[in-house]
Short mmCIF file of C-alpha atoms in Angstrom, two decimals:
data_model
loop_
_atom_site.label_atom_id
_atom_site.label_comp_id
_atom_site.label_asym_id
_atom_site.label_seq_id
_atom_site.Cartn_x
_atom_site.Cartn_y
_atom_site.Cartn_z
CA MET A 1 140.81 88.78 50.83
CA ASP A 2 140.02 85.21 50.28
CA SER A 3 140.40 84.01 46.72
CA SER A 4 138.51 80.81 47.45
CA ARG A 5 135.44 83.01 47.29
CA VAL A 6 135.49 82.89 43.50
CA ILE A 7 132.29 80.92 43.70
CA PRO A 8 130.14 79.69 40.87
CA VAL A 9 127.02 81.45 42.14
CA PRO A 10 127.78 85.10 42.91
CA LEU A 11 125.96 86.88 45.70
CA VAL A 12 124.52 90.32 44.99
CA LEU A 13 123.24 92.64 47.68
CA VAL A 14 120.62 95.25 46.77
CA ILE A 15 120.50 98.25 49.13
CA ASP A 16 117.54 100.50 48.47
CA ASP A 17 114.91 102.13 50.69
CA GLU A 18 112.15 101.56 48.10
CA GLU A 19 110.62 98.14 48.44
CA SER A 20 109.45 98.00 44.81
CA MET A 21 112.98 98.73 43.66
CA ARG A 22 114.42 95.95 45.83
CA ASP A 23 111.87 93.50 44.49
CA SER A 24 112.34 94.31 40.83
CA CYS A 25 116.13 94.29 41.08
CA SER A 26 115.98 90.95 42.90
CA GLN A 27 113.93 89.39 40.15
CA ILE A 28 116.25 90.67 37.41
CA ILE A 29 119.35 89.52 39.25
CA ALA A 30 117.89 86.12 40.06
CA LYS A 31 117.35 85.57 36.35
CA LEU A 32 121.10 86.12 35.85
CA GLY A 33 121.65 83.09 38.04
CA CYS A 34 122.89 85.06 41.05
CA ARG A 35 121.85 84.77 44.66
CA VAL A 36 120.25 87.96 45.96
CA GLU A 37 120.04 89.60 49.36
CA THR A 38 118.37 92.90 50.11
CA ALA A 39 118.72 95.67 52.67
CA GLU A 40 116.30 98.54 53.22
CA ASP A 41 118.85 101.13 54.38
CA GLY A 42 122.54 101.90 54.50
CA ALA A 43 123.13 100.63 58.03
CA ILE A 44 121.52 97.25 57.40
CA GLY A 45 123.31 97.15 54.06
CA LEU A 46 126.72 97.60 55.68
CA ALA A 47 125.93 94.99 58.31
CA LYS A 48 125.00 92.51 55.59
CA ILE A 49 128.12 93.37 53.57
CA ARG A 50 130.29 92.57 56.58
CA GLU A 51 128.40 89.40 57.34
CA LEU A 52 127.78 87.99 53.86
CA LYS A 53 130.73 89.44 51.89
CA PRO A 54 128.74 89.76 48.65
CA ASP A 55 130.46 89.73 45.28
CA ALA A 56 128.60 92.81 44.14
CA ILE A 57 126.31 95.44 45.62
CA ILE A 58 123.69 97.57 43.97
CA VAL A 59 123.16 100.64 46.08
CA ASP A 60 120.76 103.55 45.88
CA LEU A 61 122.56 106.86 46.20
CA LYS A 62 119.73 108.69 47.88
CA MET A 63 118.58 107.02 51.08
CA PRO A 64 117.61 108.41 54.47
CA GLY A 65 120.34 107.97 57.12
CA ILE A 66 123.49 106.38 55.73
CA GLY A 67 123.46 107.28 52.06
CA GLY A 68 124.92 105.49 49.07
CA LEU A 69 128.16 107.47 49.07
CA ASP A 70 128.80 106.56 52.72
CA VAL A 71 128.16 102.93 51.91
CA LEU A 72 130.72 103.16 49.07
CA ASN A 73 133.33 104.56 51.44
CA GLU A 74 132.81 101.74 53.90
CA VAL A 75 132.79 99.00 51.26
CA ARG A 76 136.20 100.08 50.08
CA LEU A 77 137.49 99.51 53.60
CA ILE A 78 135.69 96.19 54.12
CA ASP A 79 136.81 94.61 50.87
CA PRO A 80 137.91 96.65 47.84
CA GLN A 81 137.21 93.67 45.59
CA ILE A 82 133.44 94.00 46.11
CA VAL A 83 132.09 95.70 42.99
CA ALA A 84 129.51 98.41 43.52
CA ILE A 85 126.87 99.68 41.10
CA VAL A 86 125.12 102.88 42.00
CA ILE A 87 121.50 103.67 41.12
CA THR A 88 119.65 106.87 41.64
CA GLY A 89 116.74 108.91 40.42
CA TYR A 90 118.83 112.05 40.48
CA ALA A 91 121.05 111.27 37.57
CA THR A 92 123.36 114.21 37.69
CA VAL A 93 126.88 114.13 36.33
CA ASP A 94 128.19 115.34 39.69
CA ALA A 95 126.64 112.47 41.59
CA ALA A 96 128.03 109.99 39.10
CA VAL A 97 131.53 111.42 39.30
CA GLU A 98 131.41 111.44 43.09
CA ALA A 99 130.29 107.82 43.20
CA MET A 100 132.98 106.70 40.77
CA LYS A 101 135.57 108.57 42.81
CA ARG A 102 134.57 106.54 45.81
CA GLY A 103 135.19 103.33 43.96
CA ALA A 104 131.84 102.56 42.33
CA TYR A 105 132.19 100.40 39.25
CA ASP A 106 129.33 101.94 37.29
CA PHE A 107 126.33 104.18 37.49
CA LEU A 108 122.74 103.45 36.50
CA PRO A 109 120.12 106.22 36.29
CA LYS A 110 116.51 105.42 37.17
CA PRO A 111 114.44 104.35 35.41
CA PHE A 112 116.43 101.56 33.81
CA THR A 113 115.41 98.48 31.87
CA PRO A 114 116.06 94.94 33.15
CA ASP A 115 118.54 94.45 30.31
CA GLU A 116 120.52 97.53 31.30
CA LEU A 117 120.88 96.26 34.85
CA ARG A 118 121.71 92.74 33.71
CA LEU A 119 124.37 93.98 31.30
CA ILE A 120 126.06 96.22 33.86
CA LEU A 121 125.92 93.59 36.58
CA ALA A 122 127.35 90.88 34.32
CA ARG A 123 130.23 93.17 33.40
CA ALA A 124 130.82 94.09 37.03
CA LEU A 125 130.95 90.47 38.12
CA GLU A 126 133.34 89.69 35.29
CA ARG A 127 135.58 92.49 36.40
CA ARG A 128 135.54 91.19 39.95
CA ARG A 129 136.46 87.73 38.72
CA LEU A 130 139.38 89.10 36.72
CA SER A 131 140.63 91.24 39.55
CA ILE A 132 140.53 88.31 41.99
CA GLU A 133 142.29 86.15 39.45
CA ALA A 134 145.00 88.77 39.00
CA GLU A 135 145.44 88.97 42.77
CA THR A 136 145.71 85.18 43.03
CA LEU A 137 148.22 85.09 40.19
CA ARG A 138 150.28 87.82 41.80
CA ARG A 139 150.43 85.86 45.04
CA GLU A 140 151.27 82.62 43.26
CA LYS A 141 154.02 84.33 41.33
CA LYS A 142 155.50 85.62 44.55
CA LEU A 143 155.41 82.15 46.06
CA LEU A 144 156.95 80.65 42.95
CA GLN A 145 159.67 83.28 42.97
CA ASP A 146 160.57 82.38 46.56
CA ASN A 147 160.62 78.70 45.69
CA ILE A 148 162.72 79.30 42.61
CA ILE A 149 165.36 80.97 44.73
CA THR A 150 165.48 77.95 47.03
CA MET A 151 165.43 75.52 44.12
CA VAL A 152 168.06 77.30 42.06
CA SER A 153 170.18 77.69 45.13
CA HIS A 154 170.14 73.95 45.69
CA GLN A 155 170.60 72.95 42.07
CA LEU A 156 173.32 75.44 41.37
CA ARG A 157 175.27 74.68 44.47
CA SER A 158 175.00 70.91 44.66
CA PRO A 159 177.23 70.15 41.66
CA LEU A 160 179.78 72.77 42.70
CA VAL A 161 179.94 71.33 46.20
CA ALA A 162 180.31 67.79 44.84
CA ILE A 163 183.21 68.87 42.60
CA GLN A 164 184.85 70.69 45.47
CA GLN A 165 184.41 67.63 47.65
CA TYR A 166 186.29 65.49 45.13
CA PHE A 167 189.07 68.10 45.05
CA GLU A 168 189.28 67.95 48.83
CA VAL A 169 189.58 64.18 48.70
CA LEU A 170 192.27 64.36 45.99
CA LEU A 171 194.24 67.07 47.80
CA SER A 172 194.17 65.17 51.08
CA GLY A 173 195.90 62.23 49.39
CA ILE A 174 193.16 59.81 50.40
CA ALA A 175 192.81 58.60 46.83
CA GLY A 176 196.60 58.27 46.41
CA GLU A 177 199.47 60.74 46.67
CA LEU A 178 199.64 63.36 43.92
CA GLU A 179 202.79 64.67 42.35
CA ALA A 180 203.65 68.31 42.93
CA LYS A 181 202.50 69.62 39.55
CA PRO A 182 199.00 68.05 39.33
CA ARG A 183 198.56 68.78 43.00
CA GLU A 184 199.26 72.45 42.43
CA MET A 185 196.79 72.56 39.54
CA ILE A 186 194.06 70.93 41.56
CA ARG A 187 194.70 73.37 44.36
CA LYS A 188 194.26 76.26 41.91
CA ALA A 189 191.10 74.72 40.46
CA SER A 190 189.81 74.27 43.98
CA ASP A 191 190.53 77.92 44.84
CA ARG A 192 188.67 79.12 41.78
CA LEU A 193 185.76 76.89 42.65
CA THR A 194 185.69 78.28 46.17
CA SER A 195 185.39 81.81 44.74
CA LEU A 196 182.63 80.68 42.43
CA LEU A 197 180.73 79.09 45.31
CA GLU A 198 181.06 82.29 47.31
CA LEU A 199 179.74 84.30 44.39
CA VAL A 200 176.77 81.97 43.96
CA ASN A 201 176.04 82.05 47.68
CA ASP A 202 176.22 85.82 47.84
CA TRP A 203 174.14 86.32 44.76
CA LEU A 204 171.45 83.96 46.04
CA GLN A 205 171.50 85.75 49.33
CA LEU A 206 170.77 89.02 47.57
CA ALA A 207 168.00 87.41 45.56
CA ARG A 208 166.46 86.11 48.76
CA ILE A 209 166.52 89.52 50.40
CA ASP A 210 165.02 91.10 47.27
CA GLY A 211 162.32 88.45 47.37
CA GLY A 212 161.25 90.02 50.66
CA GLY A 213 161.31 86.74 52.58
CA LEU A 214 163.28 88.31 55.39
CA VAL A 215 160.78 90.49 57.14
CA ALA A 216 158.30 87.72 57.90
CA ALA A 217 160.73 86.09 60.32
CA PHE A 218 161.45 89.15 62.48
CA ARG A 219 161.72 88.56 66.19
CA PRO A 220 163.91 89.86 69.01
CA VAL A 221 167.54 88.84 68.44
CA GLU A 222 169.96 89.05 71.36
CA LEU A 223 173.16 90.44 69.93
CA ARG A 224 175.68 89.55 72.63
CA PRO A 225 175.50 85.75 72.23
CA LEU A 226 175.35 86.14 68.47
CA LEU A 227 178.55 88.20 68.46
CA ASP A 228 180.17 85.86 71.00
CA ARG A 229 179.70 82.96 68.62
CA LEU A 230 180.90 84.94 65.63
CA ILE A 231 184.07 86.09 67.37
CA ASP A 232 184.80 82.49 68.32
CA PHE A 233 184.12 81.35 64.83
CA LEU A 234 186.34 83.95 63.21
CA ALA A 235 189.22 83.62 65.68
CA PRO A 236 191.13 81.13 63.50
CA LEU A 237 190.86 83.42 60.46
CA ALA A 238 192.10 86.33 62.57
CA ARG A 239 195.08 84.29 63.80
CA GLU A 240 195.87 83.31 60.25
CA HIS A 241 196.05 87.00 59.29
CA ASP A 242 197.87 87.94 62.50
CA VAL A 243 194.99 90.19 63.56
CA THR A 244 193.71 90.59 67.13
CA LEU A 245 189.95 90.50 67.71
CA GLU A 246 188.74 92.67 70.59
CA TRP A 247 185.16 92.52 71.67
CA GLY A 248 183.29 94.57 74.22
CA ALA A 249 179.72 94.98 75.34
CA PRO A 250 178.26 96.97 78.21
CA PRO A 251 177.60 94.94 81.39
CA GLY A 252 174.27 93.20 81.69
CA SER A 253 172.54 91.48 78.90
CA GLY A 254 169.42 91.73 76.85
CA ILE A 255 170.56 94.06 74.11
CA ALA A 256 168.27 92.85 71.39
CA ALA A 257 167.55 94.06 67.89
CA PHE A 258 164.28 93.34 66.17
CA GLY A 259 165.04 91.30 63.10
CA ASP A 260 166.11 88.06 61.53
CA GLY A 261 168.95 86.43 63.47
CA ALA A 262 170.49 84.57 60.57
CA SER A 263 170.62 87.66 58.37
CA LEU A 264 172.02 89.86 61.12
CA GLU A 265 174.67 87.26 61.67
CA GLN A 266 175.50 87.53 58.00
CA VAL A 267 175.88 91.31 58.36
CA PHE A 268 178.42 91.02 61.17
CA THR A 269 180.19 88.08 59.56
CA ASN A 270 180.77 90.14 56.42
CA LEU A 271 181.95 93.22 58.31
CA LEU A 272 184.28 91.26 60.60
CA HIS A 273 185.57 89.20 57.73
CA ASN A 274 186.47 92.35 55.77
CA GLY A 275 188.02 93.89 58.87
CA ILE A 276 190.27 90.87 59.22
CA ILE A 277 191.31 90.21 55.65
CA TYR A 278 191.87 93.85 54.68
CA ASN A 279 193.91 94.50 57.82
CA LYS A 280 197.65 94.69 58.22
CA LYS A 281 199.82 92.22 60.09
CA GLY A 282 199.61 92.81 63.83
CA GLY A 283 196.44 94.84 63.34
CA ARG A 284 193.25 94.87 65.40
CA VAL A 285 189.53 94.53 64.82
CA GLN A 286 187.41 95.94 67.65
CA VAL A 287 183.75 95.09 67.96
CA ARG A 288 181.60 97.15 70.29
CA LEU A 289 177.97 96.62 71.16
CA GLY A 290 175.92 99.50 72.55
CA GLU A 291 172.40 100.82 72.83
CA ASP A 292 170.42 103.97 73.42
CA SER A 293 166.73 104.49 73.97
CA ASP A 294 165.53 103.15 70.65
CA GLU A 295 168.51 101.77 68.76
CA VAL A 296 171.18 99.16 69.21
CA THR A 297 174.55 99.80 67.64
CA VAL A 298 177.34 97.50 66.63
CA GLU A 299 180.61 99.12 65.75
CA VAL A 300 183.31 97.27 63.85
CA ARG A 301 186.60 99.18 63.85
CA ASP A 302 189.68 97.92 62.07
CA THR A 303 193.26 99.13 61.78
CA GLY A 304 193.47 98.14 58.15
CA ILE A 305 194.45 99.90 54.98
CA GLY A 306 191.40 102.15 55.06
CA ILE A 307 189.20 103.38 52.25
CA ALA A 308 189.85 106.63 50.38
CA ALA A 309 187.10 109.23 50.61
CA GLU A 310 186.23 108.97 46.93
CA HIS A 311 185.46 105.27 47.29
CA LEU A 312 183.26 105.60 50.37
CA PRO A 313 179.98 106.44 48.63
CA LEU A 314 180.39 103.43 46.33
CA ILE A 315 181.43 100.61 48.63
CA PHE A 316 177.87 99.35 49.15
CA ASP A 317 177.32 98.95 45.40
CA GLN A 318 177.24 95.45 43.98
CA PHE A 319 180.56 94.23 42.61
CA TYR A 320 182.32 97.45 43.56
CA ARG A 321 185.87 96.78 44.73
CA VAL A 322 188.11 99.26 46.45
CA HIS A 323 191.23 97.15 46.27
CA ARG A 324 191.94 96.25 42.70
CA SER A 325 195.70 96.04 42.68
CA GLU A 326 197.45 92.71 42.16
CA GLU A 327 199.01 92.64 45.64
CA THR A 328 195.75 92.91 47.54
CA LYS A 329 194.13 90.78 44.87
CA ALA A 330 190.37 90.51 44.88
CA LYS A 331 189.02 88.35 47.65
CA GLY A 332 185.40 87.36 47.92
CA SER A 333 182.62 88.07 45.50
CA GLY A 334 182.40 91.85 45.68
CA LEU A 335 178.88 91.50 47.06
CA GLY A 336 179.65 91.39 50.79
CA LEU A 337 178.93 95.02 51.62
CA SER A 338 175.89 95.27 49.38
CA ILE A 339 174.47 92.30 51.27
CA VAL A 340 175.19 94.14 54.52
CA LYS A 341 173.41 97.23 53.27
CA LYS A 342 170.41 95.32 51.92
CA ILE A 343 169.92 93.37 55.13
CA VAL A 344 170.29 96.45 57.32
CA ASP A 345 167.87 98.37 55.09
CA ALA A 346 165.35 95.56 55.34
CA HIS A 347 165.60 95.97 59.13
CA HIS A 348 164.92 99.71 58.86
CA GLY A 349 168.39 100.28 60.22
CA ARG A 350 171.39 102.19 58.97
CA VAL A 351 174.98 101.35 58.26
CA GLU A 352 177.53 104.13 58.46
CA VAL A 353 181.16 104.10 57.47
CA SER A 354 184.07 106.37 58.14
CA SER A 355 187.63 105.73 57.17
CA GLU A 356 191.08 107.14 57.17
CA PRO A 357 193.42 105.65 54.57
CA GLY A 358 196.36 104.03 56.28
CA LEU A 359 194.70 104.07 59.70
CA GLY A 360 191.56 102.00 59.36
CA THR A 361 187.83 101.92 58.86
CA VAL A 362 184.82 102.03 61.21
CA PHE A 363 181.50 100.51 60.25
CA THR A 364 178.56 101.30 62.52
CA VAL A 365 175.36 99.35 62.20
CA ARG A 366 172.28 100.85 63.86
CA LEU A 367 169.20 98.70 64.25
CA PRO A 368 165.78 99.25 65.80
CA LYS A 369 165.56 97.81 69.30
CA ALA A 370 163.34 94.84 69.96
CA PRO A 371 160.22 95.77 71.89
CA ARG A 372 160.67 94.96 75.58
CA GLU A 373 158.78 91.90 76.75
CA GLY A 374 156.31 92.45 79.58
CA SER A 375 158.42 90.57 82.13
CA SER A 376 162.19 90.31 82.26
CA GLY A 377 162.40 86.54 82.05
CA MET B 1 183.88 50.05 69.81
CA THR B 2 187.54 49.06 69.69
CA ASP B 3 187.83 46.02 67.44
CA GLU B 4 184.60 46.56 65.55
CA LYS B 5 184.85 49.41 63.03
CA ALA B 6 182.33 52.13 63.76
CA LYS B 7 179.49 52.31 61.25
CA ILE B 8 178.45 55.67 59.82
CA LEU B 9 175.21 56.37 58.01
CA VAL B 10 175.66 59.01 55.29
CA ILE B 11 172.33 60.49 54.23
CA ASP B 12 172.67 62.77 51.20
CA ASP B 13 170.77 63.03 47.92
CA ASP B 14 173.92 63.74 45.89
CA PRO B 15 175.59 60.47 44.79
CA ASP B 16 178.97 62.12 44.12
CA PHE B 17 179.00 63.78 47.48
CA ARG B 18 178.24 60.42 49.14
CA ASP B 19 181.02 58.87 47.10
CA ALA B 20 183.61 61.48 48.12
CA VAL B 21 182.61 61.39 51.78
CA THR B 22 182.68 57.61 51.74
CA ALA B 23 186.29 57.79 50.52
CA ILE B 24 187.20 60.08 53.42
CA LEU B 25 185.46 57.99 56.08
CA THR B 26 186.82 54.72 54.71
CA SER B 27 190.33 56.17 54.85
CA GLY B 28 189.69 56.85 58.53
CA GLY B 29 188.82 53.20 59.11
CA TYR B 30 185.03 53.57 59.29
CA ARG B 31 182.37 51.51 57.60
CA VAL B 32 179.91 53.57 55.58
CA VAL B 33 176.23 52.92 54.96
CA PRO B 34 174.99 55.29 52.23
CA ALA B 35 171.39 56.47 52.07
CA THR B 36 169.90 58.44 49.20
CA GLY B 37 167.50 60.62 51.16
CA PRO B 38 165.50 61.00 54.36
CA GLU B 39 163.18 58.03 53.66
CA ASP B 40 166.04 55.70 52.82
CA GLY B 41 168.01 57.11 55.73
CA LYS B 42 165.17 56.50 58.15
CA ALA B 43 164.87 52.85 57.07
CA LYS B 44 168.62 52.25 57.26
CA LEU B 45 168.90 53.97 60.60
CA LEU B 46 166.50 51.41 62.06
CA SER B 47 167.84 48.36 60.20
CA GLU B 48 171.59 49.08 60.32
CA ARG B 49 171.75 50.83 63.68
CA PRO B 50 174.79 52.99 62.82
CA ASP B 51 177.07 54.58 65.43
CA LEU B 52 176.73 58.02 63.90
CA ILE B 53 174.71 59.84 61.23
CA LEU B 54 175.99 62.37 58.72
CA LEU B 55 172.85 64.13 57.58
CA ASP B 56 172.46 66.56 54.70
CA ILE B 57 169.76 69.15 55.34
CA MET B 58 168.31 68.75 51.83
CA MET B 59 166.02 71.71 51.82
CA ASP B 60 164.37 70.77 48.56
CA SER B 61 161.92 68.28 49.97
CA LEU B 62 159.36 68.60 52.71
CA PHE B 63 160.75 65.66 54.64
CA ASP B 64 164.18 67.22 55.02
CA GLY B 65 167.17 66.83 57.28
CA TYR B 66 165.68 69.05 59.97
CA VAL B 67 162.58 66.94 60.19
CA LEU B 68 164.49 63.67 60.30
CA CYS B 69 166.83 65.00 62.98
CA HIS B 70 163.90 66.19 65.05
CA ALA B 71 162.14 62.85 64.63
CA VAL B 72 165.21 60.87 65.73
CA LYS B 73 165.55 63.06 68.82
CA THR B 74 161.88 62.98 69.79
CA ALA B 75 159.63 60.47 67.99
CA PRO B 76 158.70 57.16 69.68
CA GLU B 77 159.57 55.07 66.62
CA PHE B 78 163.24 56.10 67.00
CA GLU B 79 163.40 55.27 70.72
CA SER B 80 165.96 52.51 70.13
CA VAL B 81 168.34 54.73 68.15
CA ARG B 82 167.69 57.98 70.01
CA ALA B 83 171.28 58.36 71.24
CA THR B 84 172.86 58.13 67.78
CA PRO B 85 174.85 61.34 67.29
CA ILE B 86 173.71 63.38 64.31
CA VAL B 87 176.02 65.69 62.37
CA PHE B 88 174.45 68.11 59.93
CA VAL B 89 176.53 68.35 56.79
CA SER B 90 175.36 71.09 54.52
CA ALA B 91 176.39 74.16 52.62
CA VAL B 92 175.72 76.64 55.41
CA LYS B 93 173.96 79.08 53.23
CA ASP B 94 171.30 76.53 52.42
CA ILE B 95 169.94 77.28 55.82
CA ALA B 96 169.13 80.91 56.04
CA GLY B 97 172.18 82.54 54.64
CA ALA B 98 174.03 82.12 57.87
CA ARG B 99 176.21 79.85 59.83
CA PHE B 100 174.36 79.40 63.07
CA GLY B 101 170.88 79.67 61.70
CA PHE B 102 170.24 76.02 62.39
CA GLN B 103 170.36 76.73 66.08
CA GLY B 104 167.29 78.87 65.71
CA GLY B 105 165.30 77.14 68.42
CA GLY B 106 162.47 79.40 67.35
CA GLU B 107 161.47 76.75 64.83
CA GLY B 108 161.00 74.34 67.70
CA LEU B 109 163.14 71.70 66.04
CA SER B 110 165.75 69.61 67.83
CA GLU B 111 169.34 70.52 67.19
CA PRO B 112 171.93 68.13 65.79
CA ASP B 113 174.95 67.12 67.86
CA ASP B 114 177.33 68.84 65.51
CA TYR B 115 177.47 70.72 62.27
CA ILE B 116 179.99 70.65 59.43
CA ASP B 117 180.27 72.87 56.36
CA LYS B 118 179.95 71.42 52.93
CA PRO B 119 182.34 70.82 51.21
CA VAL B 120 183.99 69.16 54.19
CA LYS B 121 187.69 69.21 54.90
CA PRO B 122 188.72 65.56 55.28
CA ALA B 123 190.80 66.20 58.41
CA VAL B 124 187.97 68.20 60.02
CA LEU B 125 185.39 65.54 59.26
CA LEU B 126 187.51 62.73 60.65
CA ALA B 127 188.34 64.70 63.81
CA ARG B 128 184.69 65.58 64.51
CA VAL B 129 183.49 62.06 63.91
CA GLN B 130 186.16 60.66 66.17
CA SER B 131 185.35 63.05 69.00
CA LEU B 132 181.61 62.40 68.79
CA LEU B 133 182.14 58.63 68.81
CA ALA B 134 184.46 58.98 71.81
CA LYS B 135 181.69 60.75 73.74
CA LYS B 136 179.25 57.94 73.16
#
């Protein structure tokens, strides 16, 4: 549907097998200031609808060959915004109901006066204009919503990042050495700011997924190199927590999911990150990549503190935290797993979790496979 | 590049961020040329001929960091400064919600020589800059 077709001079197509009817309708419509085209049967009418994309059609219900009701069915498929007015000499209630059911805007029994036709047609064209306008508005709102997310994300984050950058400079002693007490306070302020930045980032991420911007960018994403990079990237964090990262994939390459690479990376970052920080000293996080005929699977298994059965159904909820005690004190925004779930859902995949308190947790992400390319390049 | 201090072009639309980064780079013995955005950065790149560029991605305008980076790496007008290393400095999640998103060659844009998270750790920034300048 092309909204630029809201043109000043509407085009009306009259489909009727009676020549006198076509002529009189044409004259009436022309006086309304519309352009008119005519067709003498249903088949020609449909051809002209496809070719000319009229704003409105006036169609006789009773025609030899393709009748008015068939035309209505087809019009709905060609462009549901085309308004249709049905005319017939057999003005039965049944015929009217049937025509309206098939999307006709209104019904005009023969004989009718020029004013009756003009009135109905004017109303029909107005309705078409409004419906196109609503459609345009809906699309503009969607676009605006996407832009707002990007704009807010920039405007919200920029000041926070600038503040944090000053803290970094102060803490590094570049601007002069700090005494222990102010230094400690700035470090605390900086930690709080880091949490706030994470929260803002995560929240914006959710907003972006809700905005539906993800799906448009789907393409085959090779998971092995993506996970290679992630494991490398997270190695320092794992060392810091005294956790070993183990990573295995079946031989050969080309295990690819169909999706958005950046978002999938976010999924595995969040899962690995949790596996590391909620682990115990000397623990392990094992990542395994696999595939079957139509799915790819990534399993993230940790030897951490585990999640009690009663928490399991809730862990993907926003802001739900399993570990609330002071010792394990809240890390991150509480949105990590809901982001995982949202992204995986948007990929028509599944994320499963099983856990044994004290022993560890296994997250399994299943994603639709990317369609195989014709050649194995 | 031994006696002469290396010159670094910092392109970022946030004045405070430029200020803080300038403090870090100056402490490392570098000269800093600040630029307020891609247009300004483009002009200063050609007039000042820096040894390295720190480039914010600045997603909020059409002529953003990606475009400038791609232009420097490919466009004829930047022939003379083509080899200048470019480091993207941006809050990672500006990109696509992910860390390596900028490598998405699918967009057909040239990649930078390095990438640093915003806010930057002073030690990390100085180390990366030093290693890129050493490669030159």
